[in-house]
Amino acid sequence: MATTTEDDSKGPLERWTQSAIQNPERVYRGLFYAAMAFFLVTTLFPFYWLLVLAVTPEGNLLAGSFLPTINLFGVSGTFPLPVPKGFNPAAFITVFEQVPFHLYMLNSFALAVTTTVIVIVVASLAGYVFGRLRFPGRAFLMLAILAISYFPPAAFVIPLFQAFAGNAPITLPFTQIPLFTPPRLLNTPGSMVLPFSALFMPLSIFILTTFYGQIPDGLEDAARVEGTTRLGALFRVIMPLSAPGVATAAVLTFIAVYNEYFFSSIMATSTEAAKWSPIVGGILSYQTQYTTQYNLMAAASIIGVLPVVILVIVAQERIVSGLTSGALKE
């Protein structure tokens, strides 16, 4: 009886704090639900908003607010969730009729696949050196490579544009001695794949170095006793055993390049698909000097992100299966 009286004398906040201290799992569960709610709102609401704009007829886009007015028990108010003002899914077909949007998607896909292959091959060789060999300056070189990933991409734009334009010869630093005149690479995949590979290479090297370093030396030694070379052991033993790391590096590189637009918008001098403009260039094609077709831009954004969503779902399953098989081999 004395305990009940003491609890009643406490305020709500004090009682909740005491209950949280006595049962911390409730606090963890509450934080988990709060984090999940924040994650779902911040990630799913933009797609919901794009869907609302895409299915709304073009003539209704600028006709008032998307927040509906509801009347509940005689009290009218504004519902806080936007809803479409009409329904016209034809925008998902018009995006391909008005501009060759499939070619923009193909450009992004080709650039992403090419860059991923280059990054995985080169990063595998570098990861093998840093993860399995011991040599002086290894830590310093790894730190120098990782430091490149912290450089702002804008710092490389001007020299790369001048080099890819093919108008001026490359000279020795601090001198005017010409070395060679590079070919013109603007509006070609080379002007985009090369910067992408350099920018996304450090992260892949770090990931693969970590995975390659965990492979027992005995497995590689056994492969070399059987007559294979170091490269043979890398591609036949080390990489298959590090499949989760290779898949992770490949997926991260593909997604980053597929969504990239900064270098693409500069190296492709126009938003034409024939000049290797990526998906974002196609989305911006629905905007002219006098009009902006928001419903088409929203529909194109949804269509453009679908391949990445499918790839992430498939890749996650492969990464999990790779982790399981790797654990059984260990």
Short mmCIF file of C-alpha atoms in Angstrom, two decimals:
data_model
loop_
_atom_site.label_atom_id
_atom_site.label_comp_id
_atom_site.label_asym_id
_atom_site.label_seq_id
_atom_site.Cartn_x
_atom_site.Cartn_y
_atom_site.Cartn_z
CA MET A 1 0.00 0.00 0.00
CA ALA A 2 2.87 2.31 0.81
CA THR A 3 4.43 1.57 -2.62
CA THR A 4 1.23 2.50 -4.48
CA THR A 5 1.03 5.79 -2.65
CA GLU A 6 4.66 6.55 -3.45
CA ASP A 7 4.16 5.80 -7.18
CA ASP A 8 1.06 7.95 -7.35
CA SER A 9 3.01 10.89 -6.00
CA LYS A 10 5.44 10.73 -8.95
CA GLY A 11 4.88 12.51 -12.24
CA PRO A 12 4.32 10.72 -15.59
CA LEU A 13 7.86 11.41 -16.81
CA GLU A 14 9.39 10.16 -13.57
CA ARG A 15 7.28 6.98 -13.66
CA TRP A 16 8.20 6.37 -17.33
CA THR A 17 11.90 6.89 -16.55
CA GLN A 18 11.76 4.46 -13.64
CA SER A 19 9.94 1.89 -15.79
CA ALA A 20 12.52 2.30 -18.57
CA ILE A 21 15.39 1.72 -16.13
CA GLN A 22 13.73 -1.40 -14.75
CA ASN A 23 12.80 -2.73 -18.21
CA PRO A 24 15.32 -1.43 -20.82
CA GLU A 25 13.98 -3.76 -23.52
CA ARG A 26 10.92 -1.52 -23.83
CA VAL A 27 13.22 1.43 -24.55
CA TYR A 28 15.15 -0.55 -27.17
CA ARG A 29 11.90 -1.68 -28.79
CA GLY A 30 10.61 1.91 -28.84
CA LEU A 31 13.85 3.20 -30.38
CA PHE A 32 13.69 0.44 -33.00
CA TYR A 33 10.14 1.36 -33.98
CA ALA A 34 11.05 5.06 -34.09
CA ALA A 35 14.07 4.37 -36.31
CA MET A 36 12.01 2.15 -38.61
CA ALA A 37 9.30 4.79 -38.89
CA PHE A 38 11.88 7.47 -39.71
CA PHE A 39 13.52 5.19 -42.29
CA LEU A 40 10.24 4.29 -43.98
CA VAL A 41 9.05 7.90 -44.12
CA THR A 42 12.31 9.31 -45.47
CA THR A 43 12.83 6.54 -48.05
CA LEU A 44 9.33 5.60 -49.18
CA PHE A 45 7.62 8.99 -49.14
CA PRO A 46 9.70 10.39 -52.06
CA PHE A 47 8.64 7.41 -54.19
CA TYR A 48 5.02 7.85 -53.10
CA TRP A 49 5.21 11.53 -54.02
CA LEU A 50 6.65 10.65 -57.44
CA LEU A 51 3.81 8.15 -57.96
CA VAL A 52 1.22 10.81 -57.03
CA LEU A 53 2.71 13.23 -59.58
CA ALA A 54 3.04 10.52 -62.26
CA VAL A 55 -0.60 9.37 -62.20
CA THR A 56 -2.06 12.87 -61.85
CA PRO A 57 -3.25 14.24 -65.24
CA GLU A 58 -1.04 17.03 -66.52
CA GLY A 59 -3.86 19.57 -66.46
CA ASN A 60 -4.47 19.02 -62.74
CA LEU A 61 -0.88 19.32 -61.57
CA LEU A 62 -1.05 23.05 -60.88
CA ALA A 63 -4.70 23.15 -59.77
CA GLY A 64 -4.47 23.62 -56.03
CA SER A 65 -3.03 21.55 -53.23
CA PHE A 66 -2.61 17.77 -53.26
CA LEU A 67 -3.72 17.59 -49.61
CA PRO A 68 -7.40 16.56 -49.53
CA THR A 69 -9.96 18.16 -47.24
CA ILE A 70 -11.90 15.73 -45.04
CA ASN A 71 -15.01 16.24 -42.92
CA LEU A 72 -14.96 14.16 -39.74
CA PHE A 73 -17.87 14.43 -37.30
CA GLY A 74 -18.76 17.87 -38.59
CA VAL A 75 -15.20 19.15 -38.33
CA SER A 76 -13.38 19.80 -41.59
CA GLY A 77 -9.62 19.63 -41.89
CA THR A 78 -6.76 18.88 -44.26
CA PHE A 79 -5.52 15.31 -44.51
CA PRO A 80 -1.70 15.43 -44.14
CA LEU A 81 -1.00 12.82 -46.89
CA PRO A 82 -1.09 14.01 -50.55
CA VAL A 83 -3.29 12.05 -52.96
CA PRO A 84 -3.47 12.13 -56.78
CA LYS A 85 -5.86 14.63 -58.36
CA GLY A 86 -7.22 12.20 -60.91
CA PHE A 87 -5.78 9.02 -62.39
CA ASN A 88 -3.94 8.82 -65.71
CA PRO A 89 -1.21 6.11 -65.86
CA ALA A 90 -0.53 6.92 -69.53
CA ALA A 91 2.50 8.96 -68.41
CA PHE A 92 4.45 5.73 -67.98
CA ILE A 93 4.02 5.08 -71.73
CA THR A 94 4.38 8.68 -72.88
CA VAL A 95 7.90 8.90 -71.42
CA PHE A 96 9.05 6.43 -74.10
CA GLU A 97 7.06 8.10 -76.89
CA GLN A 98 8.23 11.65 -76.29
CA VAL A 99 11.94 10.89 -75.93
CA PRO A 100 13.90 7.61 -76.37
CA PHE A 101 14.05 7.07 -72.63
CA HIS A 102 15.03 3.41 -73.07
CA LEU A 103 18.25 4.59 -74.74
CA TYR A 104 19.07 6.77 -71.72
CA MET A 105 18.56 3.75 -69.48
CA LEU A 106 20.76 1.68 -71.78
CA ASN A 107 23.48 4.34 -71.61
CA SER A 108 23.49 4.30 -67.79
CA PHE A 109 23.42 0.50 -67.75
CA ALA A 110 26.33 0.20 -70.22
CA LEU A 111 28.43 2.77 -68.34
CA ALA A 112 27.73 1.06 -65.01
CA VAL A 113 28.54 -2.46 -66.29
CA THR A 114 31.76 -1.37 -68.02
CA THR A 115 32.97 0.56 -64.98
CA THR A 116 32.09 -2.30 -62.64
CA VAL A 117 34.08 -4.82 -64.68
CA ILE A 118 37.14 -2.54 -64.80
CA VAL A 119 36.91 -1.72 -61.08
CA ILE A 120 36.50 -5.35 -60.00
CA VAL A 121 39.43 -6.60 -62.11
CA VAL A 122 41.84 -3.84 -61.06
CA ALA A 123 40.65 -3.75 -57.44
CA SER A 124 41.05 -7.54 -57.20
CA LEU A 125 44.69 -7.27 -58.20
CA ALA A 126 45.28 -4.37 -55.81
CA GLY A 127 43.31 -6.08 -53.04
CA TYR A 128 45.42 -9.20 -53.45
CA VAL A 129 48.63 -7.16 -53.11
CA PHE A 130 47.45 -5.21 -50.07
CA GLY A 131 45.63 -8.10 -48.41
CA ARG A 132 48.05 -10.98 -48.86
CA LEU A 133 51.53 -9.55 -49.43
CA ARG A 134 53.74 -7.79 -46.93
CA PHE A 135 56.00 -5.00 -48.20
CA PRO A 136 57.34 -1.69 -46.87
CA GLY A 137 54.93 1.24 -47.14
CA ARG A 138 51.84 -0.92 -47.52
CA ALA A 139 49.84 1.02 -44.92
CA PHE A 140 50.92 4.38 -46.36
CA LEU A 141 49.94 3.37 -49.90
CA MET A 142 46.55 2.12 -48.72
CA LEU A 143 45.99 5.40 -46.88
CA ALA A 144 46.96 7.36 -50.00
CA ILE A 145 44.49 5.36 -52.12
CA LEU A 146 41.69 5.86 -49.62
CA ALA A 147 42.47 9.58 -49.48
CA ILE A 148 41.57 9.86 -53.17
CA SER A 149 37.99 8.88 -52.36
CA TYR A 150 37.71 11.93 -50.10
CA PHE A 151 38.63 14.38 -52.86
CA PRO A 152 35.63 16.30 -54.21
CA PRO A 153 34.84 15.16 -57.78
CA ALA A 154 34.68 18.80 -58.86
CA ALA A 155 38.45 19.04 -58.34
CA PHE A 156 39.03 16.70 -61.32
CA VAL A 157 36.53 18.21 -63.74
CA ILE A 158 38.57 21.00 -65.35
CA PRO A 159 41.80 19.03 -66.03
CA LEU A 160 39.84 15.98 -67.20
CA PHE A 161 37.65 18.08 -69.50
CA GLN A 162 40.72 19.72 -71.03
CA ALA A 163 42.38 16.34 -71.48
CA PHE A 164 39.29 14.67 -72.98
CA ALA A 165 38.57 17.65 -75.27
CA GLY A 166 41.71 16.80 -77.26
CA ASN A 167 42.43 20.45 -78.04
CA ALA A 168 45.66 20.95 -76.10
CA PRO A 169 48.72 18.71 -75.71
CA ILE A 170 49.67 17.23 -72.37
CA THR A 171 52.83 18.91 -71.08
CA LEU A 172 55.32 18.11 -68.38
CA PRO A 173 54.32 19.58 -65.01
CA PHE A 174 55.73 23.07 -64.40
CA THR A 175 57.11 23.17 -67.95
CA GLN A 176 55.75 23.80 -71.42
CA ILE A 177 57.31 20.69 -72.93
CA PRO A 178 54.55 18.81 -74.84
CA LEU A 179 54.33 15.07 -74.37
CA PHE A 180 51.37 14.04 -76.54
CA THR A 181 47.96 15.24 -77.66
CA PRO A 182 45.21 13.01 -76.29
CA PRO A 183 42.32 11.98 -78.53
CA ARG A 184 38.97 13.67 -78.16
CA LEU A 185 36.87 11.58 -75.81
CA LEU A 186 33.97 13.94 -75.04
CA ASN A 187 30.56 12.40 -75.78
CA THR A 188 32.07 8.92 -75.66
CA PRO A 189 31.94 6.26 -72.92
CA GLY A 190 35.67 6.69 -72.32
CA SER A 191 35.25 10.22 -70.93
CA MET A 192 32.90 8.85 -68.26
CA VAL A 193 34.19 5.35 -67.55
CA LEU A 194 37.72 6.55 -66.80
CA PRO A 195 36.71 9.10 -64.11
CA PHE A 196 34.13 6.70 -62.66
CA SER A 197 36.73 3.94 -62.37
CA ALA A 198 39.20 6.23 -60.63
CA LEU A 199 36.63 7.62 -58.20
CA PHE A 200 35.01 4.33 -57.18
CA MET A 201 38.19 2.23 -57.20
CA PRO A 202 39.45 3.08 -53.66
CA LEU A 203 36.33 1.79 -51.87
CA SER A 204 36.42 -1.48 -53.83
CA ILE A 205 40.13 -1.93 -53.09
CA PHE A 206 39.47 -1.45 -49.38
CA ILE A 207 36.57 -3.94 -49.38
CA LEU A 208 38.48 -6.61 -51.32
CA THR A 209 41.64 -6.10 -49.27
CA THR A 210 39.67 -6.89 -46.14
CA PHE A 211 38.13 -10.05 -47.61
CA TYR A 212 41.30 -11.31 -49.31
CA GLY A 213 43.28 -10.84 -46.11
CA GLN A 214 40.94 -13.23 -44.25
CA ILE A 215 41.58 -16.19 -46.60
CA PRO A 216 43.89 -18.74 -44.91
CA ASP A 217 47.34 -18.95 -46.49
CA GLY A 218 47.08 -22.73 -46.61
CA LEU A 219 44.38 -22.64 -49.28
CA GLU A 220 46.46 -20.48 -51.59
CA ASP A 221 49.59 -22.52 -50.87
CA ALA A 222 47.74 -25.72 -51.74
CA ALA A 223 46.64 -24.19 -55.06
CA ARG A 224 50.19 -23.12 -55.88
CA VAL A 225 51.53 -26.58 -54.99
CA GLU A 226 49.13 -27.94 -57.60
CA GLY A 227 50.92 -25.80 -60.17
CA THR A 228 48.88 -22.60 -60.47
CA THR A 229 50.40 -19.14 -60.43
CA ARG A 230 49.56 -16.28 -58.09
CA LEU A 231 47.08 -14.91 -60.62
CA GLY A 232 45.59 -18.35 -61.02
CA ALA A 233 45.23 -18.69 -57.26
CA LEU A 234 43.64 -15.25 -57.12
CA PHE A 235 40.95 -15.94 -59.72
CA ARG A 236 40.42 -19.64 -58.90
CA VAL A 237 40.69 -19.70 -55.10
CA ILE A 238 40.79 -16.25 -53.50
CA MET A 239 38.00 -14.57 -55.44
CA PRO A 240 35.49 -17.48 -55.20
CA LEU A 241 36.06 -17.68 -51.45
CA SER A 242 35.59 -13.89 -51.22
CA ALA A 243 32.38 -13.90 -53.26
CA PRO A 244 30.45 -11.76 -50.72
CA GLY A 245 33.13 -9.06 -50.85
CA VAL A 246 33.35 -9.14 -54.65
CA ALA A 247 29.56 -8.98 -54.93
CA THR A 248 29.37 -6.11 -52.45
CA ALA A 249 32.04 -4.08 -54.28
CA ALA A 250 30.41 -4.77 -57.64
CA VAL A 251 26.92 -3.81 -56.48
CA LEU A 252 28.08 -0.61 -54.78
CA THR A 253 30.06 0.42 -57.87
CA PHE A 254 27.20 -0.38 -60.24
CA ILE A 255 24.64 1.59 -58.23
CA ALA A 256 26.96 4.58 -57.79
CA VAL A 257 27.74 4.75 -61.52
CA TYR A 258 24.14 4.07 -62.57
CA ASN A 259 22.96 7.04 -60.49
CA GLU A 260 25.89 9.32 -61.33
CA TYR A 261 25.17 12.53 -63.22
CA PHE A 262 27.83 15.12 -62.27
CA PHE A 263 30.59 13.89 -64.60
CA SER A 264 28.10 12.61 -67.17
CA SER A 265 26.44 16.02 -67.53
CA ILE A 266 29.82 17.61 -68.27
CA MET A 267 31.48 14.93 -70.39
CA ALA A 268 28.31 14.52 -72.48
CA THR A 269 27.95 18.01 -73.89
CA SER A 270 24.18 17.69 -74.42
CA THR A 271 21.25 15.71 -73.09
CA GLU A 272 20.88 13.69 -76.29
CA ALA A 273 20.90 9.93 -75.86
CA ALA A 274 23.25 9.59 -78.85
CA LYS A 275 25.91 11.44 -76.86
CA TRP A 276 25.79 8.96 -73.97
CA SER A 277 23.71 11.14 -71.70
CA PRO A 278 22.51 9.03 -68.71
CA ILE A 279 19.06 8.63 -67.17
CA VAL A 280 19.07 12.01 -65.47
CA GLY A 281 19.69 13.65 -68.84
CA GLY A 282 16.62 11.88 -70.18
CA ILE A 283 14.52 13.05 -67.23
CA LEU A 284 15.63 16.63 -67.81
CA SER A 285 14.59 16.31 -71.47
CA TYR A 286 10.96 16.69 -70.38
CA GLN A 287 11.77 20.24 -69.28
CA THR A 288 11.92 22.92 -71.94
CA GLN A 289 12.42 26.66 -71.80
CA TYR A 290 8.71 27.31 -71.35
CA THR A 291 7.17 24.12 -69.95
CA THR A 292 7.98 21.45 -67.39
CA GLN A 293 6.12 18.15 -67.62
CA TYR A 294 6.27 17.12 -63.99
CA ASN A 295 4.17 14.00 -64.47
CA LEU A 296 6.52 12.68 -67.16
CA MET A 297 9.58 13.53 -65.08
CA ALA A 298 8.09 11.67 -62.11
CA ALA A 299 7.13 8.65 -64.22
CA ALA A 300 10.61 8.55 -65.78
CA SER A 301 12.21 8.73 -62.33
CA ILE A 302 10.19 5.73 -61.14
CA ILE A 303 10.99 3.72 -64.29
CA GLY A 304 14.68 4.61 -64.08
CA VAL A 305 15.08 3.44 -60.50
CA LEU A 306 13.32 0.10 -60.97
CA PRO A 307 16.38 -1.78 -62.42
CA VAL A 308 18.47 -0.72 -59.41
CA VAL A 309 15.79 -1.86 -56.97
CA ILE A 310 15.58 -5.26 -58.69
CA LEU A 311 19.37 -5.57 -58.74
CA VAL A 312 19.68 -4.75 -55.04
CA ILE A 313 17.06 -7.35 -54.12
CA VAL A 314 18.76 -10.04 -56.22
CA ALA A 315 22.26 -9.06 -55.05
CA GLN A 316 21.27 -9.15 -51.39
CA GLU A 317 20.13 -12.73 -51.78
CA ARG A 318 23.41 -13.65 -53.47
CA ILE A 319 25.46 -11.88 -50.80
CA VAL A 320 23.67 -13.77 -48.03
CA SER A 321 24.12 -17.10 -49.83
CA GLY A 322 27.78 -16.25 -50.38
CA LEU A 323 28.30 -15.51 -46.71
CA THR A 324 26.71 -18.85 -45.80
CA SER A 325 28.82 -20.86 -48.26
CA GLY A 326 31.95 -19.01 -47.12
CA ALA A 327 31.22 -19.89 -43.50
CA LEU A 328 30.81 -23.58 -44.40
CA LYS A 329 34.12 -23.58 -46.25
CA GLU A 330 35.88 -22.04 -43.28
#
